[in-house]
Amino acid sequence: LRLLPFDPWIITKPGIATFQIPAKGEGLKYIVDPDSLTADTNGLITLDTTDFHNNEHLYYIRVTDQFDNVVDAPLLIELNVNDGTRPVIAPIGRHTVKVGDEFKYRVLVENQEGVTFESESVLFDIDSETGVFSFTPEPHDRGIHSVRIIATNEFGSTWQRFIIEVEK
């Protein structure tokens, strides 16, 4: 029994999406937890985007073979569907900043009117109206930080995750 490495399942288009569990072996059985998603007898997971909110969803996959060998793996589903009415965030990319140097950034969206911004970053607070954030890293901030920005308008929210690396 072998479960091949796989990346997060990124879904950006509305409708039905599928993910094939990359398992190799004989007589395989699949379990997905939580059970709001299931895999068929061939290891295919089907998701209807109307049943889920835009967010990061963490599931666990368990594959068992005919000899009762078991392999478990996390499946991160990044659901960020936009039907054209929600904010479209311009790519933010990866940023590197040094301890003691101020870092300032403005999150850009294509349709700015009525958009508010939020983030749960431990590094900074974001201005909810302008999308501007800034901070000056301290020595204890060193390392790689995965940051998620959420943009919301009257139709809903979209988000983008990016990396800030703080160096000495």
XYZ file of N, CA and C in Angstrom:
504
model
N 0.854 -1.184 0.000
C 0.000 0.000 0.000
C 0.890 1.234 0.000
N 0.565 2.151 -0.893
C 1.346 3.380 -0.990
C 0.424 4.539 -1.315
N 0.619 5.646 -0.621
C -0.100 6.876 -0.923
C 0.927 7.861 -1.451
N 0.795 8.246 -2.709
C 1.748 9.151 -3.337
C 1.555 10.566 -2.799
N 2.616 11.373 -2.775
C 2.491 12.751 -2.292
C 1.521 13.543 -3.170
N 0.817 14.474 -2.549
C -0.091 15.336 -3.311
C -0.130 16.719 -2.683
N -0.427 17.706 -3.530
C -0.522 19.099 -3.112
C -1.926 19.391 -2.604
N -2.112 20.569 -1.984
C -3.475 20.957 -1.620
C -4.385 20.951 -2.855
N -5.639 20.665 -2.632
C -6.646 20.669 -3.697
C -7.166 22.091 -3.790
N -6.806 22.782 -4.854
C -7.177 24.183 -5.032
C -8.353 24.257 -5.997
N -9.453 24.850 -5.525
C -10.668 24.960 -6.335
C -11.009 26.437 -6.487
N -11.035 26.918 -7.742
C -11.327 28.328 -7.997
C -12.538 28.540 -8.901
N -13.055 27.486 -9.474
C -14.205 27.617 -10.378
C -15.444 27.009 -9.727
N -16.604 27.683 -9.865
C -17.825 27.138 -9.272
C -18.273 25.860 -9.977
N -18.989 25.011 -9.238
C -19.532 23.791 -9.825
C -19.028 22.548 -9.121
N -18.918 21.480 -9.884
C -18.484 20.190 -9.358
C -16.980 20.033 -9.598
N -16.249 19.674 -8.542
C -14.805 19.445 -8.645
C -14.511 18.036 -8.136
N -13.471 17.422 -8.702
C -13.107 16.070 -8.276
C -11.622 15.992 -7.929
N -11.305 15.079 -7.017
C -9.931 14.828 -6.592
C -9.727 13.322 -6.530
N -8.708 12.852 -7.212
C -8.382 11.423 -7.202
C -7.338 11.159 -6.126
N -7.669 10.344 -5.148
C -6.708 9.980 -4.106
C -5.604 9.146 -4.764
N -4.345 9.603 -4.683
C -3.253 8.928 -5.395
C -2.688 7.727 -4.626
N -3.486 6.693 -4.504
C -3.072 5.506 -3.751
C -2.782 4.351 -4.696
N -1.815 3.530 -4.311
C -1.444 2.336 -5.074
C -1.534 1.128 -4.153
N -2.123 0.056 -4.641
C -2.236 -1.159 -3.851
C -3.395 -2.005 -4.343
N -3.639 -3.104 -3.660
C -4.694 -4.049 -4.040
C -5.845 -3.988 -3.044
N -7.072 -4.048 -3.565
C -8.254 -4.097 -2.709
C -8.387 -2.892 -1.802
N -8.226 -1.686 -2.366
C -8.203 -0.467 -1.560
C -9.603 -0.030 -1.138
N -9.678 0.495 0.088
C -10.895 1.107 0.621
C -10.515 2.491 1.109
N -11.446 3.441 0.953
C -11.157 4.839 1.249
C -12.146 5.382 2.273
N -11.617 6.139 3.234
C -12.456 6.837 4.206
C -11.985 8.288 4.231
N -12.936 9.220 4.243
C -12.632 10.641 4.344
C -13.268 11.148 5.637
N -12.490 11.906 6.416
C -12.980 12.440 7.681
C -12.689 13.926 7.738
N -13.664 14.782 8.029
C -15.039 14.454 8.361
C -15.799 13.900 7.159
N -16.928 13.278 7.451
C -17.656 12.561 6.400
C -18.593 13.435 5.568
N -18.403 14.758 5.617
C -19.169 15.632 4.718
C -18.705 15.449 3.271
N -17.552 14.808 3.086
C -17.089 14.370 1.770
C -16.845 12.871 1.842
N -17.041 12.199 0.724
C -16.759 10.767 0.671
C -15.973 10.465 -0.595
N -15.285 9.358 -0.567
C -14.573 8.869 -1.752
C -15.322 7.648 -2.262
N -15.414 7.522 -3.586
C -16.062 6.336 -4.149
C -15.104 5.140 -4.076
N -15.518 4.014 -4.604
C -14.708 2.792 -4.505
C -13.393 2.881 -5.271
N -13.265 3.885 -6.149
C -12.022 4.091 -6.899
C -11.151 5.195 -6.299
N -11.577 5.771 -5.168
C -10.798 6.828 -4.528
C -11.044 8.209 -5.094
N -12.187 8.409 -5.748
C -12.517 9.714 -6.322
C -13.423 10.471 -5.358
N -12.996 11.676 -4.989
C -13.789 12.553 -4.128
C -14.449 13.590 -5.027
N -15.736 13.815 -4.843
C -16.480 14.804 -5.621
C -17.010 15.870 -4.670
N -16.810 17.135 -5.047
C -17.226 18.256 -4.213
C -18.062 19.211 -5.050
N -19.204 19.626 -4.520
C -20.042 20.649 -5.140
C -19.746 21.951 -4.409
N -19.217 22.940 -5.117
C -18.780 24.176 -4.464
C -19.931 24.931 -3.810
N -21.172 24.678 -4.213
C -22.298 25.370 -3.577
C -22.553 24.853 -2.162
N -21.961 23.725 -1.806
C -22.153 23.148 -0.471
C -21.128 23.636 0.553
N -20.139 24.435 0.121
C -19.058 24.857 1.003
C -18.817 26.357 0.871
N -18.350 26.968 1.958
C -17.963 28.377 1.943
C -16.525 28.501 1.446
N -16.194 29.653 0.879
C -14.806 29.941 0.524
C -13.979 29.940 1.804
N -13.049 29.022 1.865
C -12.210 28.904 3.050
C -11.202 27.789 2.812
N -10.381 27.537 3.798
C -9.492 26.386 3.783
C -10.161 25.294 4.611
N -10.317 24.134 4.027
C -10.994 23.020 4.686
C -9.992 21.877 4.829
N -9.852 21.357 6.046
C -8.906 20.274 6.290
C -9.661 18.963 6.486
N -9.309 17.988 5.674
C -9.881 16.643 5.757
C -8.742 15.653 5.949
N -9.091 14.464 6.383
C -8.110 13.395 6.509
C -8.566 12.213 5.671
N -7.625 11.647 4.951
C -7.888 10.499 4.090
C -7.266 9.271 4.746
N -8.018 8.192 4.780
C -7.484 6.912 5.254
C -7.694 5.897 4.139
N -6.604 5.233 3.764
C -6.658 4.193 2.740
C -6.241 2.881 3.397
N -7.049 1.848 3.170
C -6.775 0.513 3.710
C -6.710 -0.466 2.549
N -5.753 -1.393 2.593
C -5.687 -2.398 1.526
C -6.259 -3.729 2.011
N -6.229 -4.721 1.140
C -6.828 -6.031 1.444
C -6.120 -6.775 2.574
N -4.918 -6.328 2.934
C -4.165 -6.958 4.017
C -4.285 -6.164 5.321
N -5.203 -5.188 5.343
C -5.455 -4.310 6.489
C -4.297 -3.366 6.800
N -3.420 -3.120 5.820
C -2.430 -2.057 5.963
C -3.170 -0.731 5.835
N -2.722 0.276 6.586
C -3.416 1.562 6.624
C -2.427 2.692 6.364
N -2.860 3.663 5.565
C -2.099 4.893 5.349
C -3.061 6.055 5.557
N -2.629 7.054 6.330
C -3.422 8.260 6.570
C -2.673 9.463 6.021
N -3.426 10.458 5.563
C -2.810 11.696 5.083
C -3.820 12.830 5.180
N -3.327 14.053 5.455
C -4.228 15.205 5.446
C -4.489 15.660 4.011
N -5.683 16.152 3.765
C -6.038 16.758 2.479
C -6.519 18.166 2.769
N -5.741 19.159 2.353
C -6.131 20.554 2.506
C -6.858 20.975 1.240
N -8.090 21.441 1.404
C -8.882 21.928 0.278
C -8.925 23.443 0.385
N -8.386 24.111 -0.632
C -8.401 25.569 -0.680
C -9.513 25.979 -1.635
N -10.662 26.331 -1.066
C -11.831 26.703 -1.855
C -11.906 28.217 -1.919
N -11.767 28.750 -3.118
C -11.750 30.197 -3.318
C -12.439 30.495 -4.642
N -13.738 30.229 -4.679
C -14.535 30.349 -5.896
C -15.034 31.777 -6.041
N -14.960 32.280 -7.256
C -15.467 33.620 -7.523
C -16.313 33.574 -8.778
N -17.582 33.920 -8.617
C -18.498 33.930 -9.763
C -18.429 35.242 -10.537
N -17.495 36.117 -10.176
C -17.322 37.387 -10.873
C -17.871 38.571 -10.100
N -18.587 38.325 -9.008
C -19.147 39.427 -8.231
C -18.341 39.720 -6.969
N -17.544 38.778 -6.538
C -16.749 38.949 -5.320
C -15.431 39.645 -5.647
N -14.750 40.179 -4.627
C -13.475 40.852 -4.887
C -12.448 39.908 -5.524
N -11.664 40.455 -6.436
C -10.572 39.706 -7.062
C -9.268 40.324 -6.560
N -8.548 39.571 -5.745
C -7.301 40.066 -5.160
C -6.163 39.847 -6.151
N -5.394 40.916 -6.408
C -4.212 40.793 -7.268
C -3.187 39.908 -6.559
N -2.398 39.134 -7.322
C -1.401 38.254 -6.692
C -0.465 39.032 -5.768
N -0.260 38.507 -4.579
C 0.591 39.165 -3.586
C 2.016 38.632 -3.652
N 2.183 37.346 -3.857
C 3.526 36.774 -3.976
C 4.215 36.607 -2.636
N 5.479 36.227 -2.697
C 6.297 35.992 -1.500
C 7.141 37.235 -1.245
N 7.283 37.607 0.028
C 8.071 38.784 0.386
C 9.066 38.420 1.477
N 10.247 39.051 1.397
C 11.279 38.873 2.410
C 11.571 40.237 3.020
N 11.629 40.288 4.342
C 11.905 41.530 5.054
C 12.904 41.223 6.170
N 13.741 42.213 6.483
C 14.753 42.025 7.524
C 14.261 42.602 8.848
N 14.715 41.981 9.930
C 14.401 42.479 11.265
C 14.815 43.944 11.344
N 13.927 44.793 11.838
C 14.213 46.217 11.987
C 13.833 47.070 10.797
N 13.585 46.461 9.630
C 13.183 47.220 8.441
C 11.662 47.233 8.334
N 11.092 48.416 8.118
C 9.635 48.494 7.969
C 9.211 47.849 6.650
N 8.129 47.122 6.700
C 7.530 46.520 5.507
C 6.120 47.070 5.397
N 5.806 47.609 4.217
C 4.479 48.182 3.992
C 3.953 47.645 2.676
N 2.669 47.306 2.655
C 2.074 46.720 1.456
C 0.604 47.109 1.387
N 0.131 47.310 0.168
C -1.296 47.580 -0.054
C -1.863 46.447 -0.889
N -2.870 45.780 -0.360
C -3.548 44.708 -1.077
C -4.427 45.349 -2.142
N -4.250 44.902 -3.377
C -5.018 45.462 -4.485
C -6.112 44.495 -4.907
N -7.278 45.057 -5.178
C -8.376 44.265 -5.721
C -8.874 44.954 -6.982
N -9.385 44.156 -7.917
C -9.861 44.714 -9.185
C -11.101 45.578 -8.997
N -12.011 45.152 -8.163
C -13.255 45.886 -7.951
C -13.290 46.395 -6.511
N -12.633 47.538 -6.268
C -12.360 48.081 -4.931
C -13.608 48.576 -4.192
N -14.632 49.004 -4.904
C -15.781 49.652 -4.269
C -16.481 48.735 -3.259
N -16.623 49.235 -2.031
C -17.331 48.500 -0.994
C -16.588 47.307 -0.427
N -15.294 47.210 -0.695
C -14.506 46.064 -0.224
C -13.910 46.374 1.148
N -13.974 45.398 2.038
C -13.283 45.489 3.320
C -12.262 44.355 3.394
N -11.233 44.584 4.196
C -10.124 43.638 4.299
C -9.967 43.162 5.734
N -9.473 41.936 5.882
C -9.139 41.424 7.209
C -8.022 40.397 7.093
N -7.345 40.208 8.219
C -6.293 39.205 8.318
C -6.163 38.818 9.781
N -5.778 37.581 10.023
C -5.543 37.130 11.395
C -4.046 36.990 11.656
N -3.242 37.749 10.942
C -1.794 37.665 11.076
C -1.343 38.121 12.458
N -0.337 37.451 12.988
C 0.261 37.881 14.251
C 1.287 38.988 14.014
N 1.634 39.235 12.759
C 2.651 40.235 12.442
C 2.096 41.647 12.349
N 0.860 41.800 11.907
C 0.333 43.126 11.612
C -1.186 43.140 11.672
N -1.717 44.357 11.730
C -3.144 44.596 11.532
C -3.289 45.232 10.164
N -4.363 44.910 9.476
C -4.607 45.478 8.160
C -5.698 46.536 8.281
N -5.541 47.639 7.561
C -6.582 48.661 7.526
C -7.769 48.076 6.768
N -8.898 47.956 7.430
C -10.048 47.264 6.840
C -10.613 47.977 5.614
N -10.380 49.276 5.488
C -10.929 50.016 4.345
C -9.958 50.135 3.180
N -8.659 50.302 3.480
C -7.690 50.546 2.407
C -6.915 49.302 1.987
N -6.850 48.293 2.840
C -6.062 47.106 2.534
C -4.574 47.299 2.760
N -4.203 48.370 3.449
C -2.792 48.646 3.719
C -2.402 48.010 5.057
N -1.243 47.351 5.055
C -0.682 46.872 6.316
C 0.800 47.184 6.323
N 1.328 47.406 7.525
C 2.765 47.632 7.666
C 3.190 47.134 9.039
N 4.454 46.782 9.130
C 5.020 46.363 10.403
C 6.532 46.411 10.301
N 7.169 46.481 11.457
C 8.622 46.408 11.552
C 8.947 45.161 12.364
N 9.488 44.136 11.709
C 9.738 42.879 12.405
C 10.774 43.017 13.515
N 10.534 42.278 14.573
C 11.455 42.193 15.695
C 12.151 40.832 15.639
N 13.232 40.657 16.409
C 13.973 39.387 16.344
C 13.101 38.142 16.543
N 12.097 38.211 17.412
C 11.258 37.028 17.648
C 10.321 36.719 16.470
N 10.251 37.615 15.475
C 9.413 37.388 14.287
C 10.144 36.595 13.205
N 11.449 36.325 13.405
C 12.220 35.628 12.370
C 11.564 34.311 11.991
N 11.636 34.006 10.692
C 11.083 32.751 10.195
C 10.131 32.993 9.038
N 9.437 31.942 8.668
C 8.504 31.998 7.543
C 7.084 32.054 8.091
N 6.330 33.029 7.616
C 4.952 33.236 8.064
C 4.006 33.080 6.876
N 3.016 32.241 7.040
C 1.964 32.075 6.042
C 0.814 32.987 6.459
N 0.487 33.943 5.602
C -0.492 34.977 5.933
C -1.673 34.881 4.971
N -2.868 35.023 5.522
C -4.064 34.998 4.686
C -4.778 36.337 4.794
N -5.080 36.915 3.639
C -5.841 38.155 3.539
C -7.217 37.807 2.985
N -8.250 38.362 3.600
C -9.620 38.140 3.147
C -10.186 39.471 2.679
N -10.783 39.465 1.485
C -11.452 40.650 0.949
C -12.936 40.316 0.810
N -13.788 41.220 1.313
C -15.229 40.973 1.333
C -15.969 42.155 0.730
N -16.974 41.845 -0.077
C -17.908 42.870 -0.532
C -19.326 42.363 -0.281
N -20.318 43.043 -0.827
C -21.712 42.671 -0.552
C -22.077 41.282 -1.069
N -21.283 40.722 -1.984
C -21.596 39.420 -2.579
C -20.891 38.249 -1.896
N -19.878 38.553 -1.089
C -19.154 37.481 -0.415
C -17.673 37.781 -0.280
N -16.921 36.751 0.068
C -15.490 36.901 0.357
C -14.647 36.031 -0.558
N -13.442 36.505 -0.804
C -12.388 35.702 -1.405
C -11.142 35.928 -0.558
N -10.136 35.105 -0.757
C -8.942 35.214 0.065
C -7.716 34.834 -0.737
N -6.584 35.220 -0.172
C -5.310 34.832 -0.769
C -4.313 34.589 0.355
N -3.543 33.525 0.233
C -2.495 33.207 1.202
C -1.148 33.491 0.540
N -0.248 34.093 1.302
C 1.085 34.383 0.784
C 2.095 34.219 1.912
N 3.366 34.279 1.555
C 4.454 34.048 2.509
C 5.220 35.346 2.753
N 5.479 35.617 4.031
C 6.417 36.671 4.431
C 7.536 35.972 5.199
N 8.761 36.151 4.709
C 9.913 35.587 5.407
C 10.654 36.715 6.103
N 10.848 36.573 7.402
C 11.574 37.568 8.185
C 12.971 37.017 8.450
N 13.987 37.785 7.973
C 15.392 37.396 8.140
C 16.076 38.314 9.135
N 17.291 37.901 9.596
C 18.090 38.746 10.497
C 18.467 40.040 9.828
